PDB file of C-alpha atoms in Angstrom:
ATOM      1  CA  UNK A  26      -6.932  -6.490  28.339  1.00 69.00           C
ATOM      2  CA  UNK A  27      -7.004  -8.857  25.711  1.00 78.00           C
ATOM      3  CA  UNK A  28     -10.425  -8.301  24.154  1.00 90.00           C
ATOM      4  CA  UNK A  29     -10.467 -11.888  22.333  1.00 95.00           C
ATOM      5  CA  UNK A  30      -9.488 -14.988  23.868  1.00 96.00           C
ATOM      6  CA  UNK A  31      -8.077 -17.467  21.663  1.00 97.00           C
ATOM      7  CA  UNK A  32      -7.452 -21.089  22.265  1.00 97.00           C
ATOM      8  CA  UNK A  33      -5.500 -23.366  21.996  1.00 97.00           C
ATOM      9  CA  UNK A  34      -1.954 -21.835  21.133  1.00 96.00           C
ATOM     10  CA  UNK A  35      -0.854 -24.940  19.191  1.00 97.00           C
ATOM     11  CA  UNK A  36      -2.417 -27.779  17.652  1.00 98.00           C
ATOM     12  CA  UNK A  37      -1.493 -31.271  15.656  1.00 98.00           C
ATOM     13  CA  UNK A  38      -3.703 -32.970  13.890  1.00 98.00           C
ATOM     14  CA  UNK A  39      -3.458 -35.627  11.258  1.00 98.00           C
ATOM     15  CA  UNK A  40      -4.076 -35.638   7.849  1.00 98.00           C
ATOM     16  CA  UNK A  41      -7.839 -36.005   7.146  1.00 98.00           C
ATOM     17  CA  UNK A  42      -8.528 -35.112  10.219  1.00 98.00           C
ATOM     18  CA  UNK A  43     -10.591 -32.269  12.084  1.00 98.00           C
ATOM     19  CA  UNK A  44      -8.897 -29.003  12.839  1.00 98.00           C
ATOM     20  CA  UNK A  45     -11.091 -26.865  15.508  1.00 98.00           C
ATOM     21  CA  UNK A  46      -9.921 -23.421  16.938  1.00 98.00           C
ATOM     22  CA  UNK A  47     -12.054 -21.390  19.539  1.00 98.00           C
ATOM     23  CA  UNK A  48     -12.414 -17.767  20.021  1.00 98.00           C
ATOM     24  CA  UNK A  49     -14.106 -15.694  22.610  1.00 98.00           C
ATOM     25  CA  UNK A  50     -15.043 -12.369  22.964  1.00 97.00           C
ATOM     26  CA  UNK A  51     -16.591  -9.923  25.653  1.00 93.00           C
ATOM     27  CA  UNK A  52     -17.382  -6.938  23.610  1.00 93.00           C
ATOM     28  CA  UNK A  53     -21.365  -7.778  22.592  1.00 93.00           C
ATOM     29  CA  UNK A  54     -20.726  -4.508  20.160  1.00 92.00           C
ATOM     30  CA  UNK A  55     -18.549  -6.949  18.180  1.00 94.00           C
ATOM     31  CA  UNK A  56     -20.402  -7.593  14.939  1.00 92.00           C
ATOM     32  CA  UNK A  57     -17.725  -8.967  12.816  1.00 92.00           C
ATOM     33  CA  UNK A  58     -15.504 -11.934  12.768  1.00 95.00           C
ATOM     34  CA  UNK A  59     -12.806 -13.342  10.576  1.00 94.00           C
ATOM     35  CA  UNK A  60     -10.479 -15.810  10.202  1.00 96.00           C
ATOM     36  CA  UNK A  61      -7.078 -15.088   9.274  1.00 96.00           C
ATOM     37  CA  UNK A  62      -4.337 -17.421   8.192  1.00 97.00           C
ATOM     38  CA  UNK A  63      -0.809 -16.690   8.276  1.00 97.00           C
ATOM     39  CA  UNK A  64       2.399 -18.402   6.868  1.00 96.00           C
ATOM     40  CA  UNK A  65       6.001 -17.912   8.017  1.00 93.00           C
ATOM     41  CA  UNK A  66       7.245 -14.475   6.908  1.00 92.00           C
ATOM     42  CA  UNK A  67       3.943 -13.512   5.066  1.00 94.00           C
ATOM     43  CA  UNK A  68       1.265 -11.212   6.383  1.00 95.00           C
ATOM     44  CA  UNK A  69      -1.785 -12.546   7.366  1.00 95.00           C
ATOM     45  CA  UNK A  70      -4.672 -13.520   4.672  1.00 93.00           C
ATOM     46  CA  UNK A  71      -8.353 -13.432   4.984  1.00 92.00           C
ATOM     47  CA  UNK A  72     -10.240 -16.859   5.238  1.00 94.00           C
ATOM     48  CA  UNK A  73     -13.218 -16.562   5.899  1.00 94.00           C
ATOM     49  CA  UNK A  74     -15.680 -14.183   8.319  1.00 93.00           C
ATOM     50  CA  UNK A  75     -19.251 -14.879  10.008  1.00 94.00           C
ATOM     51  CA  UNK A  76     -21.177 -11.486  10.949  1.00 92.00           C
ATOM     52  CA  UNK A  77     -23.363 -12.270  14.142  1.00 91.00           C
ATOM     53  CA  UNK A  78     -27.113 -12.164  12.152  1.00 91.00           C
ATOM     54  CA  UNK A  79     -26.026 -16.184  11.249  1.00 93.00           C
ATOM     55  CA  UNK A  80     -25.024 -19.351  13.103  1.00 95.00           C
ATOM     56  CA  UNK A  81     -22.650 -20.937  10.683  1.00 96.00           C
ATOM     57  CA  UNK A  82     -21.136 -20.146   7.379  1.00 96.00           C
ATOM     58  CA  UNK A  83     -19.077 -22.466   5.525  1.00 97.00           C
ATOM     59  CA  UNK A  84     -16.502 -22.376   2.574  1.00 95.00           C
ATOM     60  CA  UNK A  85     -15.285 -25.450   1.114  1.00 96.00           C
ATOM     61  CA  UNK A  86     -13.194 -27.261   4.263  1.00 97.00           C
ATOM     62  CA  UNK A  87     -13.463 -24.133   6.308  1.00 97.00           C
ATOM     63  CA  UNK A  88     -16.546 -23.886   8.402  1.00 97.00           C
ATOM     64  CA  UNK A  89     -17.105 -21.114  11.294  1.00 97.00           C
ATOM     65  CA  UNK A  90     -19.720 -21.521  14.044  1.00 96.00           C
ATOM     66  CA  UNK A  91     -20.620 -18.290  15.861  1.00 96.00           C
ATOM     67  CA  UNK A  92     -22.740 -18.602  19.113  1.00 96.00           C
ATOM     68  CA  UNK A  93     -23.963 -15.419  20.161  1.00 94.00           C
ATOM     69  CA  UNK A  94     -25.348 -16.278  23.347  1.00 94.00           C
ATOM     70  CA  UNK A  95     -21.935 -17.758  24.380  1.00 96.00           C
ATOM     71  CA  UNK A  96     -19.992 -15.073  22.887  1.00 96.00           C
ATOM     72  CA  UNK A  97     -18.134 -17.441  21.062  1.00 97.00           C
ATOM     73  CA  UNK A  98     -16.649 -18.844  17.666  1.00 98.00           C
ATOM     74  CA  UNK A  99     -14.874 -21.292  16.077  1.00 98.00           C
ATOM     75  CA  UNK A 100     -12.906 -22.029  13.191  1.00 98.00           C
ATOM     76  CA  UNK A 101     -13.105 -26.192  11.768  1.00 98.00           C
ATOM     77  CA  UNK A 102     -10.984 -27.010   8.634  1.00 98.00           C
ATOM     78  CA  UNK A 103     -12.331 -30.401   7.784  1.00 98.00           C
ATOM     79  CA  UNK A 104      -9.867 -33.361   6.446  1.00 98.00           C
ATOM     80  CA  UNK A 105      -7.093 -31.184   7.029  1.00 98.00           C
ATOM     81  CA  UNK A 106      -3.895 -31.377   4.762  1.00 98.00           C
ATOM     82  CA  UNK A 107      -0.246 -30.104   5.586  1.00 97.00           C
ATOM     83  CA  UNK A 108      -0.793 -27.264   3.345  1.00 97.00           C
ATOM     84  CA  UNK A 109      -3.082 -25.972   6.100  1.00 98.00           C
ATOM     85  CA  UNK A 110       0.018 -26.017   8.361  1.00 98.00           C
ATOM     86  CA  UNK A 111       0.164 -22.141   9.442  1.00 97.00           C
ATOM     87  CA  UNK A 112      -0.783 -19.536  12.467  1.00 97.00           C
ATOM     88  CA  UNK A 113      -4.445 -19.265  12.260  1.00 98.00           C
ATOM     89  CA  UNK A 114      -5.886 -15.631  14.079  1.00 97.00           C
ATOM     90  CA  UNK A 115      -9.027 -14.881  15.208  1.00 97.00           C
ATOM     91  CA  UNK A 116     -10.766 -11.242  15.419  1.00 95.00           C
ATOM     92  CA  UNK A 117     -13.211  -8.813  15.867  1.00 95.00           C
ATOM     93  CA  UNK A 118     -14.332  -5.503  15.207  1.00 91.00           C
ATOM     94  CA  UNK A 119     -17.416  -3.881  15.213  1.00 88.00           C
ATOM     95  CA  UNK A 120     -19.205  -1.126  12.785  1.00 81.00           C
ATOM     96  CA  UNK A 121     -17.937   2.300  12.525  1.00 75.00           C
ATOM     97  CA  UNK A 122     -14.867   1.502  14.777  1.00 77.00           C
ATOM     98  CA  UNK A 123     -11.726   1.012  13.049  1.00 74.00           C
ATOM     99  CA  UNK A 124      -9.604  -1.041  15.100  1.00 82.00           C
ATOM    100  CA  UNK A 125      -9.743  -5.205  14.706  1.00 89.00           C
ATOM    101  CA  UNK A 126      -8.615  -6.905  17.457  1.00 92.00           C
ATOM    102  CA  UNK A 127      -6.865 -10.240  17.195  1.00 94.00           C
ATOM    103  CA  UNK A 128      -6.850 -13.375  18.880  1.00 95.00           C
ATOM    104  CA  UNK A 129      -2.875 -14.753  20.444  1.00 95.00           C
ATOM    105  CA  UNK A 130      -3.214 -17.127  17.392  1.00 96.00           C
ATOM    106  CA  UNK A 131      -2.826 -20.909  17.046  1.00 98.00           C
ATOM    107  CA  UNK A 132       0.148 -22.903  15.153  1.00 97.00           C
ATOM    108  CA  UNK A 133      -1.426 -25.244  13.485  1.00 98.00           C
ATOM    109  CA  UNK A 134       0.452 -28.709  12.368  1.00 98.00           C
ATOM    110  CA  UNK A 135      -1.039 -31.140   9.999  1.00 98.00           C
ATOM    111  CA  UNK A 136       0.956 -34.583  10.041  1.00 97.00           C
ATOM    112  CA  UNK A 137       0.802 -36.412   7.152  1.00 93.00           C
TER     113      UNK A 137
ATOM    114  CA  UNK B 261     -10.699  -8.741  -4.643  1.00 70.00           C
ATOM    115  CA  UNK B 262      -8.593  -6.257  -2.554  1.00 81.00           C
ATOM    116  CA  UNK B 263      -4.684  -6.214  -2.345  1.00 89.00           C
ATOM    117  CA  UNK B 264      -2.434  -4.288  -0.455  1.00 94.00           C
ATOM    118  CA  UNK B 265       1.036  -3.975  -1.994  1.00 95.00           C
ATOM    119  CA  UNK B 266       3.646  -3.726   0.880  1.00 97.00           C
ATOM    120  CA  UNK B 267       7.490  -2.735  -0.053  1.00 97.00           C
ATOM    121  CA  UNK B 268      10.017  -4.123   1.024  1.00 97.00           C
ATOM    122  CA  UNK B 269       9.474  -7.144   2.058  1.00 97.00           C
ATOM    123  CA  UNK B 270      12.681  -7.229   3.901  1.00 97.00           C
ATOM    124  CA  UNK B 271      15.216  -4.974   4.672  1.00 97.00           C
ATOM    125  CA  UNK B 272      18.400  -4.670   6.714  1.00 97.00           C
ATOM    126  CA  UNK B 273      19.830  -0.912   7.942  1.00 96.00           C
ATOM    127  CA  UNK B 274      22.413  -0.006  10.028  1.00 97.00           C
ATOM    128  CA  UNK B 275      21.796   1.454  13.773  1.00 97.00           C
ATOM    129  CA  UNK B 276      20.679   5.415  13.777  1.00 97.00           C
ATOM    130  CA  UNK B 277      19.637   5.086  10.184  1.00 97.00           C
ATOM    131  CA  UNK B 278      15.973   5.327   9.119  1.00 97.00           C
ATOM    132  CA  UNK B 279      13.947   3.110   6.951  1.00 98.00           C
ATOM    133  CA  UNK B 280      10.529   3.519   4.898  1.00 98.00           C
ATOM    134  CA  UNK B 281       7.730   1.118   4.776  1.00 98.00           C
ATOM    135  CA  UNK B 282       4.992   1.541   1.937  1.00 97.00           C
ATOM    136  CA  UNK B 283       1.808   0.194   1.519  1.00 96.00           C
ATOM    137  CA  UNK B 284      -0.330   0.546  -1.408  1.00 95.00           C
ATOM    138  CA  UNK B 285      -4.086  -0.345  -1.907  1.00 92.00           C
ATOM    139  CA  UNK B 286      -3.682  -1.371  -5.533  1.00 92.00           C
ATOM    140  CA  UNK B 287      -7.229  -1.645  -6.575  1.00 87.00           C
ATOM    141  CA  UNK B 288      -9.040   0.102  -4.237  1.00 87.00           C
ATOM    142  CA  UNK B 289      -9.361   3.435  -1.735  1.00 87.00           C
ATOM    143  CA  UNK B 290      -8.499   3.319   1.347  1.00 85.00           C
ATOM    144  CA  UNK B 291      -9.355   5.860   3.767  1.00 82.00           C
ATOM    145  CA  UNK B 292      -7.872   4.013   6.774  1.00 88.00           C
ATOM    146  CA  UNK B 293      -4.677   1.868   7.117  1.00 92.00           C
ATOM    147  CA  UNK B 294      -3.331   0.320   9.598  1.00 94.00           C
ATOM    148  CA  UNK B 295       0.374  -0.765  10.799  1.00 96.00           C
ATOM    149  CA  UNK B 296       1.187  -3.260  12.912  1.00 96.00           C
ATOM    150  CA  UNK B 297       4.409  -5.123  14.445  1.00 96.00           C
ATOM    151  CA  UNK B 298       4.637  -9.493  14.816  1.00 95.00           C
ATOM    152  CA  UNK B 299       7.106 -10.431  17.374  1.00 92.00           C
ATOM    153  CA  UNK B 300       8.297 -14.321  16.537  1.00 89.00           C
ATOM    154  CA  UNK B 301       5.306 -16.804  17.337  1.00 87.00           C
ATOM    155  CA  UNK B 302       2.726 -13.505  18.227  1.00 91.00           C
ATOM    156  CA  UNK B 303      -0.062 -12.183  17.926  1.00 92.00           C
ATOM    157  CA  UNK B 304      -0.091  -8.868  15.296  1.00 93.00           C
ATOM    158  CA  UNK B 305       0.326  -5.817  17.889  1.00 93.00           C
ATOM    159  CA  UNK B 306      -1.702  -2.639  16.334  1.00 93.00           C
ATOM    160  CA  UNK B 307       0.582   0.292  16.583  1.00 95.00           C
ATOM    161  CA  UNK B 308      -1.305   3.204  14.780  1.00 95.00           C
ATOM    162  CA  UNK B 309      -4.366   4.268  12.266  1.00 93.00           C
ATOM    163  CA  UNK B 310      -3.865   6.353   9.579  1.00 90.00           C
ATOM    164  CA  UNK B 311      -6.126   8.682   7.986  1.00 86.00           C
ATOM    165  CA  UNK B 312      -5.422   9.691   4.615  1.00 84.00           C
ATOM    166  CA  UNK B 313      -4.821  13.309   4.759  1.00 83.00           C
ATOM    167  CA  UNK B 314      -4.605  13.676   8.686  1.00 85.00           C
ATOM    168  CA  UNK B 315      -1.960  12.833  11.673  1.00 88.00           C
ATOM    169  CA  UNK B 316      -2.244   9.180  12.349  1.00 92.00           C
ATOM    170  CA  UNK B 317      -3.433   7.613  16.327  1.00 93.00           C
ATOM    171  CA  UNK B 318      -0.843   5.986  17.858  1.00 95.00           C
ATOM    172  CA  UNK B 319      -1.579   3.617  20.064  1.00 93.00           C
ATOM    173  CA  UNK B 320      -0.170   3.639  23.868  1.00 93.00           C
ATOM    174  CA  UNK B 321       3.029   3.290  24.279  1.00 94.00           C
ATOM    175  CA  UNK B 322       4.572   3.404  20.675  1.00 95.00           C
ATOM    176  CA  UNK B 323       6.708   6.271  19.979  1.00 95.00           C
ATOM    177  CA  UNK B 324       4.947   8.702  17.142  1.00 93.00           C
ATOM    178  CA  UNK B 325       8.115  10.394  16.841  1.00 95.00           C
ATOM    179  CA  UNK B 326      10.562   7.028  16.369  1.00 96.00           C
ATOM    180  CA  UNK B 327       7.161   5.524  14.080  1.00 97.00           C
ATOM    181  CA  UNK B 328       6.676   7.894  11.377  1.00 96.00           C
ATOM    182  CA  UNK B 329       3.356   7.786   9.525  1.00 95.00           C
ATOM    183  CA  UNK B 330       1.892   9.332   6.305  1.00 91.00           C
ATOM    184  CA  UNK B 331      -1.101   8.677   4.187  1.00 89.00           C
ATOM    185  CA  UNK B 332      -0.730  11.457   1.888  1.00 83.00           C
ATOM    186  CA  UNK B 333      -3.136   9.443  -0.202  1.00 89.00           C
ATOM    187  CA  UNK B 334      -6.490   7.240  -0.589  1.00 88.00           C
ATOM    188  CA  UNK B 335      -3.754   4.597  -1.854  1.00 92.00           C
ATOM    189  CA  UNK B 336      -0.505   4.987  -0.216  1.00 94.00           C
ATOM    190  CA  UNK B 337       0.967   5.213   3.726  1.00 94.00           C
ATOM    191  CA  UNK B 338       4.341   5.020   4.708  1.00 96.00           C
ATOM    192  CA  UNK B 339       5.972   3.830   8.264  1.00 97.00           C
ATOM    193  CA  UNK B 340       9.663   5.309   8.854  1.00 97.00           C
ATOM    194  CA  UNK B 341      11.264   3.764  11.384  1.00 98.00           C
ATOM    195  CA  UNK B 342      13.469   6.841  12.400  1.00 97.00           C
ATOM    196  CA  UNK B 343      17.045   6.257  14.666  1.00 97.00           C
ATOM    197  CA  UNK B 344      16.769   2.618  14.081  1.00 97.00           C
ATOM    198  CA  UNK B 345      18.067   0.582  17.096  1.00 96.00           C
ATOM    199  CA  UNK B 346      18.481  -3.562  16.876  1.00 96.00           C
ATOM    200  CA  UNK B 347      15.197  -3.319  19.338  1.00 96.00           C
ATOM    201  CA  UNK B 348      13.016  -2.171  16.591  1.00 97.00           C
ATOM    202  CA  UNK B 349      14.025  -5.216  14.676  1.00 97.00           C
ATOM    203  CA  UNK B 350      10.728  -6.873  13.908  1.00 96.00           C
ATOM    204  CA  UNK B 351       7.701  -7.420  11.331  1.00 97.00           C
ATOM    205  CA  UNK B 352       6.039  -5.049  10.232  1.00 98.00           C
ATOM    206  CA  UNK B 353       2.273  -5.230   8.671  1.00 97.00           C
ATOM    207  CA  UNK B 354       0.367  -3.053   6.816  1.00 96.00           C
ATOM    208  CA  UNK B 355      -3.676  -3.389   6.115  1.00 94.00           C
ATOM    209  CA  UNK B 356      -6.047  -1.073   4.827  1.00 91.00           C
ATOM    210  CA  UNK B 357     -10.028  -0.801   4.871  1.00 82.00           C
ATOM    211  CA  UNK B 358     -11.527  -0.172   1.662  1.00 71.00           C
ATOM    212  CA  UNK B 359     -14.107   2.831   1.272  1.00 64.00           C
ATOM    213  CA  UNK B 360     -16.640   0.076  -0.197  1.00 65.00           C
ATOM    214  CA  UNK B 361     -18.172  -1.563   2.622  1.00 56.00           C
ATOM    215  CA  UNK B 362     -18.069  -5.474   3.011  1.00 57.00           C
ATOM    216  CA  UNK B 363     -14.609  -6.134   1.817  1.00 57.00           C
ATOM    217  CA  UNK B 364     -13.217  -5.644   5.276  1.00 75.00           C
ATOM    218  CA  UNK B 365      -9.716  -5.912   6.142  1.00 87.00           C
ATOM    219  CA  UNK B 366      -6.801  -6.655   3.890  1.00 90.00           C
ATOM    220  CA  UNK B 367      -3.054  -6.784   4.692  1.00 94.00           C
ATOM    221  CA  UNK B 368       0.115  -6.578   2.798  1.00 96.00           C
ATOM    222  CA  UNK B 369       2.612  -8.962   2.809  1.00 96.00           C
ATOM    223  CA  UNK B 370       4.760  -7.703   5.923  1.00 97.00           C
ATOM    224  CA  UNK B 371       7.937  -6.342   6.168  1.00 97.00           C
ATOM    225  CA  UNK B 372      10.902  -7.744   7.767  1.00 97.00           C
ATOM    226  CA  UNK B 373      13.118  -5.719   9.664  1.00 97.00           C
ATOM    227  CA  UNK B 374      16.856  -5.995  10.421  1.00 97.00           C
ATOM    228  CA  UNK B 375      18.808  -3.287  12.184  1.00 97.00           C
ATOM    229  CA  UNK B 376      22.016  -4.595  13.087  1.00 97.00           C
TER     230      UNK B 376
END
């Protein structure tokens, strides 16, 4: 059972543009979710996270809105260059578990 | 910040040999680590948690005995791949939890995997 639904697998955008990724989750334990971008052949780095006491946190272009209600979250990279072309994977975990479950993950493509 | 060290970052080995994986929490403890395996264009696929000084949890249907694991240390765990077969070519990823809390997850650089 995939514990955190991730959509959509792949997405283009052009340069300047919006980038916006969607998670959900069903686990209302969960109280901790980041963003993790990965490039070709490299393992997967820590962008940014959101714990579930706030509504949106931003850094820089990267912005993540977390509805609890909903049980949902989303990633926006705002004017979006090709250097942000990569695999972007959400997650969850929750306190004194160990285990962080991913998102399927979404190709992103930035056209110049 | 946090970085995990993870060694090789590729490697090729013939069938029925065995290969080690090490990852290293270079400026921080880690009790816990994690390994995982990426198939091409997939998620990250969690196949065990090790606990430094203690047998690491496999998850279902991964082979402890093929997947070695050790974590002989707050700093250090190793994967062998024992018997390798061209099946169990894949990437590999490391990531460790730091002691301190709020740093959360960090994860090596992966390790490609050729058994041919």
């Amino acid at each position: 059972q995939q514990q955190v639904k991730q959509s959509p697998q792949s997405l283009i955008v052009q340069k300047g543009g919006i980038s916006i990724i969607n998670c959900a989750y069903e686990n209302t334990a969960f109280d901790y979710f980041p963003w993790y971008q990965q490039f070709p052949g490299k393992g997967p780095a820590l962008l940014i996270a959101i714990r579930p006491d706030v509504s949106e946190k931003k850094e820089g272009r990267f912005t993540i809105s977390f509805n609890k209600s909903a049980k949902q979250f989303s990633l926006h990279i705002m004017d979006s260059q090709p250097g942000d072309s990569a695999t972007y994977f959400c997650a969850a975990s929750r306190t004194g578990a160990n285990n962080l479950f991913f998102g399927t993950g979404t190709r992103l493509t930035v056209i110049p | 910040g946090a970085v995990v060290s993870q060694h090789p970052s590729w490697v090729i080995c013939k069938s029925g040999t065995s290969v080690k994986i090490e990852c290293r929490s270079l400026d921080f403890q880690a009790t816990t680590m994690f390994w995982y395996r990426q198939f091409p264009k997939q998620s990250l696929m969690l196949m065990a948690t090790s606990n430094e000084g203690s047998k690491a949890t496999y998850e279902q249907g991964v082979e402890k005995d093929k997947f070695l694991i050790n974590h002989a240390s707050l700093t250090l765990s190793t994967l062998t791949v024992t018997s390798a077969h061209p099946e169990d070519s894949s990437f590999y990823i490391c990531s460790a939890r730091s002691t301190r809390t709020g740093l959360g997850y960090t994860f090596g650089s992966g390790t490609r995997l050729t058994v041919v």
